[in-house]
mmCIF file of C-alpha atoms and ligand atoms in Angstrom:
data_model
loop_
_atom_site.group_PDB
_atom_site.id
_atom_site.type_symbol
_atom_site.label_atom_id
_atom_site.label_comp_id
_atom_site.label_asym_id
_atom_site.label_seq_id
_atom_site.Cartn_x
_atom_site.Cartn_y
_atom_site.Cartn_z
ATOM 1 C CA MET A 1 99.931 114.561 112.050
ATOM 2 C CA ILE A 2 99.054 116.877 114.912
ATOM 3 C CA LEU A 3 101.689 117.925 117.446
ATOM 4 C CA ILE A 4 100.695 117.689 121.074
ATOM 5 C CA SER A 5 102.911 119.851 123.248
ATOM 6 C CA GLU A 6 102.909 118.663 126.856
ATOM 7 C CA VAL A 7 102.976 121.642 129.219
ATOM 8 C CA GLY A 8 102.321 119.880 132.537
ATOM 9 C CA PRO A 9 105.875 120.179 133.876
ATOM 10 C CA ARG A 10 105.589 123.967 133.450
ATOM 11 C CA ASP A 11 101.961 125.151 133.412
ATOM 12 C CA GLY A 12 100.859 122.347 135.739
ATOM 13 C CA LEU A 13 103.658 122.367 138.270
ATOM 14 C CA GLN A 14 103.790 126.139 138.665
ATOM 15 C CA SER A 15 100.547 126.086 140.605
ATOM 16 C CA THR A 16 100.955 122.962 142.763
ATOM 17 C CA SER A 17 101.350 123.426 146.502
ATOM 18 C CA ARG A 18 103.957 120.672 146.777
ATOM 19 C CA ILE A 19 107.265 120.869 144.879
ATOM 20 C CA MET A 20 107.819 117.900 142.577
ATOM 21 C CA PRO A 21 111.311 116.462 143.147
ATOM 22 C CA LEU A 22 113.752 116.643 140.228
ATOM 23 C CA GLU A 23 113.918 112.843 139.925
ATOM 24 C CA ALA A 24 110.130 112.609 139.497
ATOM 25 C CA LYS A 25 110.175 115.336 136.845
ATOM 26 C CA LYS A 26 112.831 113.387 134.953
ATOM 27 C CA ALA A 27 110.865 110.133 135.197
ATOM 28 C CA TRP A 28 107.702 111.902 134.011
ATOM 29 C CA ILE A 29 109.402 113.513 130.997
ATOM 30 C CA LYS A 30 111.185 110.287 130.042
ATOM 31 C CA ALA A 31 107.992 108.224 130.251
ATOM 32 C CA GLU A 32 106.012 110.704 128.159
ATOM 33 C CA ALA A 33 108.722 110.798 125.501
ATOM 34 C CA GLU A 34 108.675 106.998 125.447
ATOM 35 C CA ALA A 35 104.903 107.123 124.931
ATOM 36 C CA GLY A 36 105.543 109.171 121.772
ATOM 37 C CA VAL A 37 105.194 112.767 122.994
ATOM 38 C CA ARG A 38 107.559 114.827 120.801
ATOM 39 C CA GLU A 39 107.497 118.190 122.547
ATOM 40 C CA ILE A 40 107.491 119.085 126.248
ATOM 41 C CA GLU A 41 107.591 122.465 127.948
ATOM 42 C CA VAL A 42 109.813 121.364 130.802
ATOM 43 C CA GLY A 43 109.950 124.492 132.944
ATOM 44 C CA SER A 44 110.249 128.227 133.208
ATOM 45 C CA PHE A 45 113.198 130.580 133.661
ATOM 46 C CA VAL A 46 111.505 132.890 136.129
ATOM 47 C CA PRO A 47 113.413 133.890 139.288
ATOM 48 C CA PRO A 48 113.449 130.848 141.633
ATOM 49 C CA SER A 49 112.244 133.092 144.472
ATOM 50 C CA LEU A 50 108.976 133.628 142.562
ATOM 51 C CA LEU A 51 108.411 130.015 141.509
ATOM 52 C CA PRO A 52 110.330 127.582 143.729
ATOM 53 C CA GLN A 53 108.434 124.710 141.993
ATOM 54 C CA LEU A 54 110.465 125.396 138.836
ATOM 55 C CA ALA A 55 113.802 126.406 140.379
ATOM 56 C CA ASP A 56 115.495 123.316 138.896
ATOM 57 C CA THR A 57 114.518 124.096 135.283
ATOM 58 C CA ALA A 58 118.138 124.232 134.025
ATOM 59 C CA ASP A 59 118.725 120.704 135.389
ATOM 60 C CA VAL A 60 115.484 119.467 133.827
ATOM 61 C CA VAL A 61 116.508 120.963 130.475
ATOM 62 C CA ALA A 62 119.934 119.296 130.623
ATOM 63 C CA TYR A 63 118.274 115.931 131.267
ATOM 64 C CA ALA A 64 115.505 116.303 128.664
ATOM 65 C CA LYS A 65 117.911 117.378 125.924
ATOM 66 C CA ALA A 66 119.571 113.976 126.055
ATOM 67 C CA ILE A 67 116.282 112.245 125.183
ATOM 68 C CA PRO A 68 116.198 111.476 121.440
ATOM 69 C CA ASN A 69 113.542 113.119 119.230
ATOM 70 C CA LEU A 70 112.230 115.362 122.005
ATOM 71 C CA ASN A 71 111.786 119.090 121.445
ATOM 72 C CA VAL A 72 112.639 120.778 124.749
ATOM 73 C CA VAL A 73 110.811 124.052 125.367
ATOM 74 C CA ALA A 74 111.009 126.488 128.278
ATOM 75 C CA LEU A 75 108.985 129.543 129.142
ATOM 76 C CA VAL A 76 110.875 132.818 129.549
ATOM 77 C CA PRO A 77 109.260 135.895 131.140
ATOM 78 C CA ASN A 78 111.847 138.404 129.827
ATOM 79 C CA ALA A 79 115.318 138.879 128.319
ATOM 80 C CA LYS A 80 117.002 137.860 131.574
ATOM 81 C CA GLY A 81 115.151 134.548 131.532
ATOM 82 C CA ALA A 82 115.926 134.143 127.830
ATOM 83 C CA ALA A 83 119.649 134.456 128.545
ATOM 84 C CA ARG A 84 119.363 131.710 131.177
ATOM 85 C CA ALA A 85 117.353 129.520 128.785
ATOM 86 C CA ALA A 86 119.941 129.991 126.046
ATOM 87 C CA GLU A 87 122.702 129.093 128.478
ATOM 88 C CA ALA A 88 120.816 125.940 129.463
ATOM 89 C CA GLY A 89 120.528 125.062 125.781
ATOM 90 C CA VAL A 90 116.766 124.761 125.246
ATOM 91 C CA HIS A 91 115.558 123.894 121.729
ATOM 92 C CA ALA A 92 112.823 126.524 121.886
ATOM 93 C CA MET A 93 111.718 129.336 124.172
ATOM 94 C CA SER A 94 108.335 130.893 124.545
ATOM 95 C CA ILE A 95 107.343 134.235 126.084
ATOM 96 C CA PRO A 96 103.824 135.015 127.315
ATOM 97 C CA PHE A 97 102.468 138.328 126.038
ATOM 98 C CA SER A 98 99.241 139.280 127.774
ATOM 99 C CA MET A 99 96.637 140.784 125.449
ATOM 100 C CA SER A 100 95.109 142.503 128.483
ATOM 101 C CA GLU A 101 97.272 145.467 129.455
ATOM 102 C CA THR A 102 95.870 145.446 132.988
ATOM 103 C CA HIS A 103 96.950 141.816 133.372
ATOM 104 C CA SER A 104 100.357 142.579 131.848
ATOM 105 C CA LEU A 105 100.943 145.484 134.242
ATOM 106 C CA LYS A 106 99.823 143.420 137.240
ATOM 107 C CA ASN A 107 101.716 140.289 136.258
ATOM 108 C CA VAL A 108 105.012 141.510 134.815
ATOM 109 C CA ARG A 109 104.736 145.280 135.451
ATOM 110 C CA LYS A 110 105.069 146.083 131.766
ATOM 111 C CA SER A 111 102.837 148.022 129.389
ATOM 112 C CA HIS A 112 102.163 146.604 125.931
ATOM 113 C CA GLY A 113 104.806 148.903 124.435
ATOM 114 C CA GLU A 114 107.372 147.755 126.977
ATOM 115 C CA MET A 115 106.496 144.107 126.305
ATOM 116 C CA VAL A 116 107.057 144.530 122.563
ATOM 117 C CA GLU A 117 110.545 145.897 123.337
ATOM 118 C CA GLU A 118 111.173 142.924 125.671
ATOM 119 C CA ILE A 119 110.118 140.567 122.863
ATOM 120 C CA ARG A 120 112.593 142.311 120.571
ATOM 121 C CA GLU A 121 115.403 141.687 123.104
ATOM 122 C CA VAL A 122 114.410 138.041 123.584
ATOM 123 C CA ALA A 123 114.275 137.558 119.808
ATOM 124 C CA LYS A 124 117.878 138.814 119.545
ATOM 125 C CA ILE A 125 119.061 136.408 122.248
ATOM 126 C CA ALA A 126 117.205 133.491 120.641
ATOM 127 C CA LYS A 127 118.547 134.317 117.188
ATOM 128 C CA ALA A 128 122.145 134.589 118.392
ATOM 129 C CA ALA A 129 121.848 131.154 120.022
ATOM 130 C CA ASN A 130 119.921 129.659 117.088
ATOM 131 C CA ILE A 131 116.924 128.872 119.310
ATOM 132 C CA HIS A 132 113.339 128.785 118.036
ATOM 133 C CA PHE A 133 111.304 131.646 119.532
ATOM 134 C CA ALA A 134 107.555 131.565 120.100
ATOM 135 C CA VAL A 135 105.179 134.171 121.514
ATOM 136 C CA GLY A 136 102.113 133.089 123.493
ATOM 137 C CA LEU A 137 99.307 135.617 123.155
ATOM 138 C CA SER A 138 97.829 135.082 126.622
ATOM 139 C CA THR A 139 94.393 136.172 127.906
ATOM 140 C CA ALA A 140 93.462 136.344 124.186
ATOM 141 C CA PHE A 141 89.934 135.068 124.832
ATOM 142 C CA GLY A 142 89.218 137.289 127.806
ATOM 143 C CA CYS A 143 90.748 138.534 131.039
ATOM 144 C CA THR A 144 89.539 138.162 134.633
ATOM 145 C CA MET A 145 90.346 141.854 135.216
ATOM 146 C CA GLU A 146 89.384 143.491 131.888
ATOM 147 C CA GLY A 147 86.779 141.084 130.561
ATOM 148 C CA PRO A 148 86.656 140.706 126.763
ATOM 149 C CA ILE A 149 89.651 141.910 124.732
ATOM 150 C CA SER A 150 88.782 143.276 121.288
ATOM 151 C CA ASP A 151 89.846 141.231 118.256
ATOM 152 C CA ASP A 152 91.369 144.388 116.774
ATOM 153 C CA GLN A 153 93.661 144.801 119.768
ATOM 154 C CA ILE A 154 94.834 141.172 119.513
ATOM 155 C CA VAL A 155 95.482 141.473 115.781
ATOM 156 C CA ARG A 156 97.440 144.709 116.335
ATOM 157 C CA LEU A 157 99.563 143.276 119.186
ATOM 158 C CA ALA A 158 100.231 140.017 117.294
ATOM 159 C CA GLY A 159 101.486 142.103 114.378
ATOM 160 C CA ALA A 160 103.738 144.157 116.666
ATOM 161 C CA ALA A 161 105.188 141.000 118.248
ATOM 162 C CA ALA A 162 105.798 139.442 114.817
ATOM 163 C CA GLU A 163 107.561 142.609 113.668
ATOM 164 C CA ALA A 164 109.685 142.441 116.860
ATOM 165 C CA GLY A 165 110.912 138.963 115.945
ATOM 166 C CA GLY A 166 108.388 136.359 117.156
ATOM 167 C CA GLN A 167 108.776 133.342 114.859
ATOM 168 C CA GLU A 168 105.741 131.333 115.886
ATOM 169 C CA PHE A 169 102.559 132.233 117.765
ATOM 170 C CA SER A 170 99.945 130.666 119.967
ATOM 171 C CA LEU A 171 96.612 131.964 121.171
ATOM 172 C CA SER A 172 96.196 131.189 124.862
ATOM 173 C CA ASP A 173 92.911 130.819 126.698
ATOM 174 C CA THR A 174 94.547 131.576 130.030
ATOM 175 C CA THR A 175 91.217 132.139 131.748
ATOM 176 C CA GLY A 176 89.105 129.375 130.213
ATOM 177 C CA TYR A 177 86.726 131.880 128.587
ATOM 178 C CA ALA A 178 87.022 130.676 124.967
ATOM 179 C CA ASN A 179 84.190 129.165 122.920
ATOM 180 C CA PRO A 180 84.443 127.456 119.513
ATOM 181 C CA ALA A 181 82.946 130.334 117.497
ATOM 182 C CA GLN A 182 85.417 132.746 119.081
ATOM 183 C CA VAL A 183 88.335 130.361 118.437
ATOM 184 C CA ARG A 184 87.381 130.124 114.773
ATOM 185 C CA ARG A 185 87.021 133.889 114.374
ATOM 186 C CA LEU A 186 90.212 134.862 116.208
ATOM 187 C CA VAL A 187 92.387 132.202 114.539
ATOM 188 C CA ARG A 188 91.205 133.441 111.140
ATOM 189 C CA LYS A 189 91.863 137.099 111.946
ATOM 190 C CA VAL A 190 95.313 136.558 113.461
ATOM 191 C CA LYS A 191 96.379 134.214 110.647
ATOM 192 C CA ALA A 192 95.294 136.834 108.125
ATOM 193 C CA ALA A 193 97.326 139.482 109.965
ATOM 194 C CA ILE A 194 100.635 137.679 110.617
ATOM 195 C CA GLY A 195 100.612 134.846 108.089
ATOM 196 C CA ASP A 196 99.065 131.409 108.029
ATOM 197 C CA GLU A 197 102.293 129.612 108.900
ATOM 198 C CA LYS A 198 103.046 131.776 111.965
ATOM 199 C CA LEU A 199 99.943 131.006 114.028
ATOM 200 C CA THR A 200 100.322 127.272 114.634
ATOM 201 C CA THR A 201 99.277 126.687 118.220
ATOM 202 C CA LEU A 202 96.387 126.885 120.645
ATOM 203 C CA HIS A 203 96.862 126.766 124.404
ATOM 204 C CA LEU A 204 93.434 125.897 125.741
ATOM 205 C CA HIS A 205 92.035 125.390 129.203
ATOM 206 C CA ASN A 206 89.037 123.275 130.130
ATOM 207 C CA THR A 207 87.797 125.501 132.939
ATOM 208 C CA ARG A 208 84.226 125.565 131.619
ATOM 209 C CA GLY A 209 84.281 122.223 129.822
ATOM 210 C CA LEU A 210 84.778 123.641 126.318
ATOM 211 C CA GLY A 211 88.420 122.642 125.894
ATOM 212 C CA LEU A 212 87.987 119.834 123.350
ATOM 213 C CA ALA A 213 85.219 121.643 121.466
ATOM 214 C CA ASN A 214 87.670 124.521 121.085
ATOM 215 C CA VAL A 215 90.309 122.070 119.804
ATOM 216 C CA VAL A 216 87.968 120.925 117.023
ATOM 217 C CA ALA A 217 87.308 124.546 116.054
ATOM 218 C CA GLY A 218 91.078 125.127 115.918
ATOM 219 C CA LEU A 219 91.636 121.985 113.835
ATOM 220 C CA GLU A 220 89.086 123.186 111.315
ATOM 221 C CA GLU A 221 91.000 126.469 111.021
ATOM 222 C CA GLY A 222 94.305 124.725 110.337
ATOM 223 C CA ILE A 223 95.893 124.771 113.797
ATOM 224 C CA THR A 224 98.548 122.016 113.976
ATOM 225 C CA THR A 225 99.821 122.190 117.590
ATOM 226 C CA PHE A 226 97.832 121.909 120.795
ATOM 227 C CA ASP A 227 99.187 122.390 124.301
ATOM 228 C CA ALA A 228 97.851 119.989 126.930
ATOM 229 C CA SER A 229 98.720 118.817 130.412
ATOM 230 C CA LEU A 230 98.817 115.258 131.692
ATOM 231 C CA GLY A 231 95.905 114.772 134.075
ATOM 232 C CA GLY A 232 94.988 118.429 133.440
ATOM 233 C CA ILE A 233 97.364 118.995 136.314
ATOM 234 C CA GLY A 234 97.635 122.344 138.000
ATOM 235 C CA GLY A 235 93.972 123.186 138.252
ATOM 236 C CA CYS A 236 92.798 126.635 137.389
ATOM 237 C CA PRO A 237 93.684 129.596 139.625
ATOM 238 C CA PHE A 238 90.539 131.399 138.422
ATOM 239 C CA ALA A 239 88.126 128.603 139.293
ATOM 240 C CA PRO A 240 89.118 126.664 142.406
ATOM 241 C CA GLY A 241 88.467 122.930 142.059
ATOM 242 C CA ALA A 242 88.151 123.115 138.269
ATOM 243 C CA SER A 243 90.645 121.630 135.865
ATOM 244 C CA GLY A 244 92.998 124.038 134.123
ATOM 245 C CA ASN A 245 94.716 122.858 130.973
ATOM 246 C CA ILE A 246 93.015 120.424 128.641
ATOM 247 C CA VAL A 247 93.903 116.861 129.586
ATOM 248 C CA THR A 248 96.557 115.316 127.320
ATOM 249 C CA GLU A 249 95.029 111.830 127.595
ATOM 250 C CA ASP A 250 91.544 113.040 126.548
ATOM 251 C CA LEU A 251 93.010 115.077 123.691
ATOM 252 C CA VAL A 252 94.969 112.090 122.379
ATOM 253 C CA PHE A 253 91.869 109.917 122.658
ATOM 254 C CA MET A 254 89.712 112.354 120.722
ATOM 255 C CA LEU A 255 92.236 112.904 117.924
ATOM 256 C CA GLU A 256 93.113 109.222 117.501
ATOM 257 C CA ALA A 257 89.430 108.254 117.579
ATOM 258 C CA MET A 258 88.848 110.836 114.815
ATOM 259 C CA GLY A 259 91.583 109.162 112.761
ATOM 260 C CA ILE A 260 94.081 111.987 113.298
ATOM 261 C CA ASP A 261 97.583 110.734 114.010
ATOM 262 C CA THR A 262 99.338 112.078 117.124
ATOM 263 C CA GLY A 263 102.223 109.610 117.224
ATOM 264 C CA ILE A 264 101.309 108.898 120.851
ATOM 265 C CA ASP A 265 100.657 105.454 122.322
ATOM 266 C CA LEU A 266 97.613 106.092 124.530
ATOM 267 C CA PRO A 267 97.848 103.013 126.797
ATOM 268 C CA LYS A 268 101.485 103.956 127.493
ATOM 269 C CA LEU A 269 100.516 107.561 128.129
ATOM 270 C CA LEU A 270 97.842 106.513 130.624
ATOM 271 C CA LYS A 271 100.529 104.672 132.636
ATOM 272 C CA VAL A 272 102.497 107.920 133.024
ATOM 273 C CA ARG A 273 99.825 109.156 135.436
ATOM 274 C CA GLU A 274 101.171 106.773 138.057
ATOM 275 C CA ILE A 275 104.471 108.692 138.168
ATOM 276 C CA VAL A 276 102.726 112.028 138.669
ATOM 277 C CA ALA A 277 100.233 110.634 141.189
ATOM 278 C CA ALA A 278 103.045 109.110 143.282
ATOM 279 C CA ALA A 279 105.057 112.349 143.310
ATOM 280 C CA LEU A 280 102.087 114.632 144.016
ATOM 281 C CA PRO A 281 99.706 112.566 146.149
ATOM 282 C CA ASP A 282 97.452 115.495 147.083
ATOM 283 C CA GLU A 283 97.077 116.858 143.566
ATOM 284 C CA PRO A 284 93.869 115.852 141.726
ATOM 285 C CA LEU A 285 94.380 114.247 138.311
ATOM 286 C CA TYR A 286 91.588 114.920 135.816
ATOM 287 C CA GLY A 287 90.541 113.119 132.666
ATOM 288 C CA PHE A 288 87.470 111.311 131.319
ATOM 289 C CA THR A 289 89.331 108.693 129.276
ATOM 290 C CA PRO A 290 91.579 107.703 132.194
ATOM 291 C CA ASP A 291 88.474 107.244 134.395
ATOM 292 C CA ALA A 292 86.345 105.430 131.806
ATOM 293 C CA GLY A 293 89.066 103.372 130.130
ATOM 294 C CA LEU A 294 89.524 102.833 126.409
ATOM 295 C CA PRO A 295 86.519 101.683 124.364
ATOM 296 C CA LEU A 296 86.441 98.063 123.261
ATOM 297 C CA GLY A 297 88.247 97.723 119.947
ATOM 298 C CA PHE A 298 90.015 101.092 120.220
ATOM 299 C CA ALA A 299 93.054 100.776 117.980
ATOM 300 C CA PRO A 300 94.937 103.975 117.247
HETATM 301 ZN ZN1 ZN B 401 97.757 127.350 130.722
#
């Protein structure tokens, strides 16, 4: 069984122009859980002044936690955010750690060394509250400011973050630069460095249309969790008009068609789009399977 982690309510909503009302977020999360989605990143504990779209994350967490069999994840940018996430009672928290130091300095004003110390602080907070703690190695496949990041640098930083207390890791194609050969190579190297069981997840974007090809490469290297966003919502800030995250519906279709169990009821999942479309009428929803419909005889 492969775990699909829905990140739309966080990665998708953080870049929409319109703010999705709390009630719509709740309806979206509930409907996805009912379709069989077992993990959702429901928001981010960044200062509300920076991301007003996610200012209600604590309320969303409180609601989502009451849904049975749903793993409730939130993104935390630093120790301050981790303390708020712990207070809200998330099941898991995840911190982005940019593999490009230029991007890290621009985005969170921290060098790599300073980020490792921040990860150490977040790990302490998570441990004290008995919360699962993941580190997302972002811009791992390339950065819009630095270009390619060397594999050696990624391996070294992943090791430092693991030593600082990261329990689980993902490689994130923040910029949509990844290709399947690169996915294969980097997953192998990072697994060899920090342990097979620690690198479980890929966070892929479909900016250049290689999202699902990259998923297959990850599957073949033993990756068991894939992040995806309903309707590929959010777009990509680096390529206006292009989809950002891989589309949850297309990912479920591909895996189920390949005979890989996701636990997700695809017809039910497709219906969830109506909730998002009604709440964000000017946001494009992507997806090939939703447009084409299910093939005749498709039985997951
Ligand atoms: Zn993303």
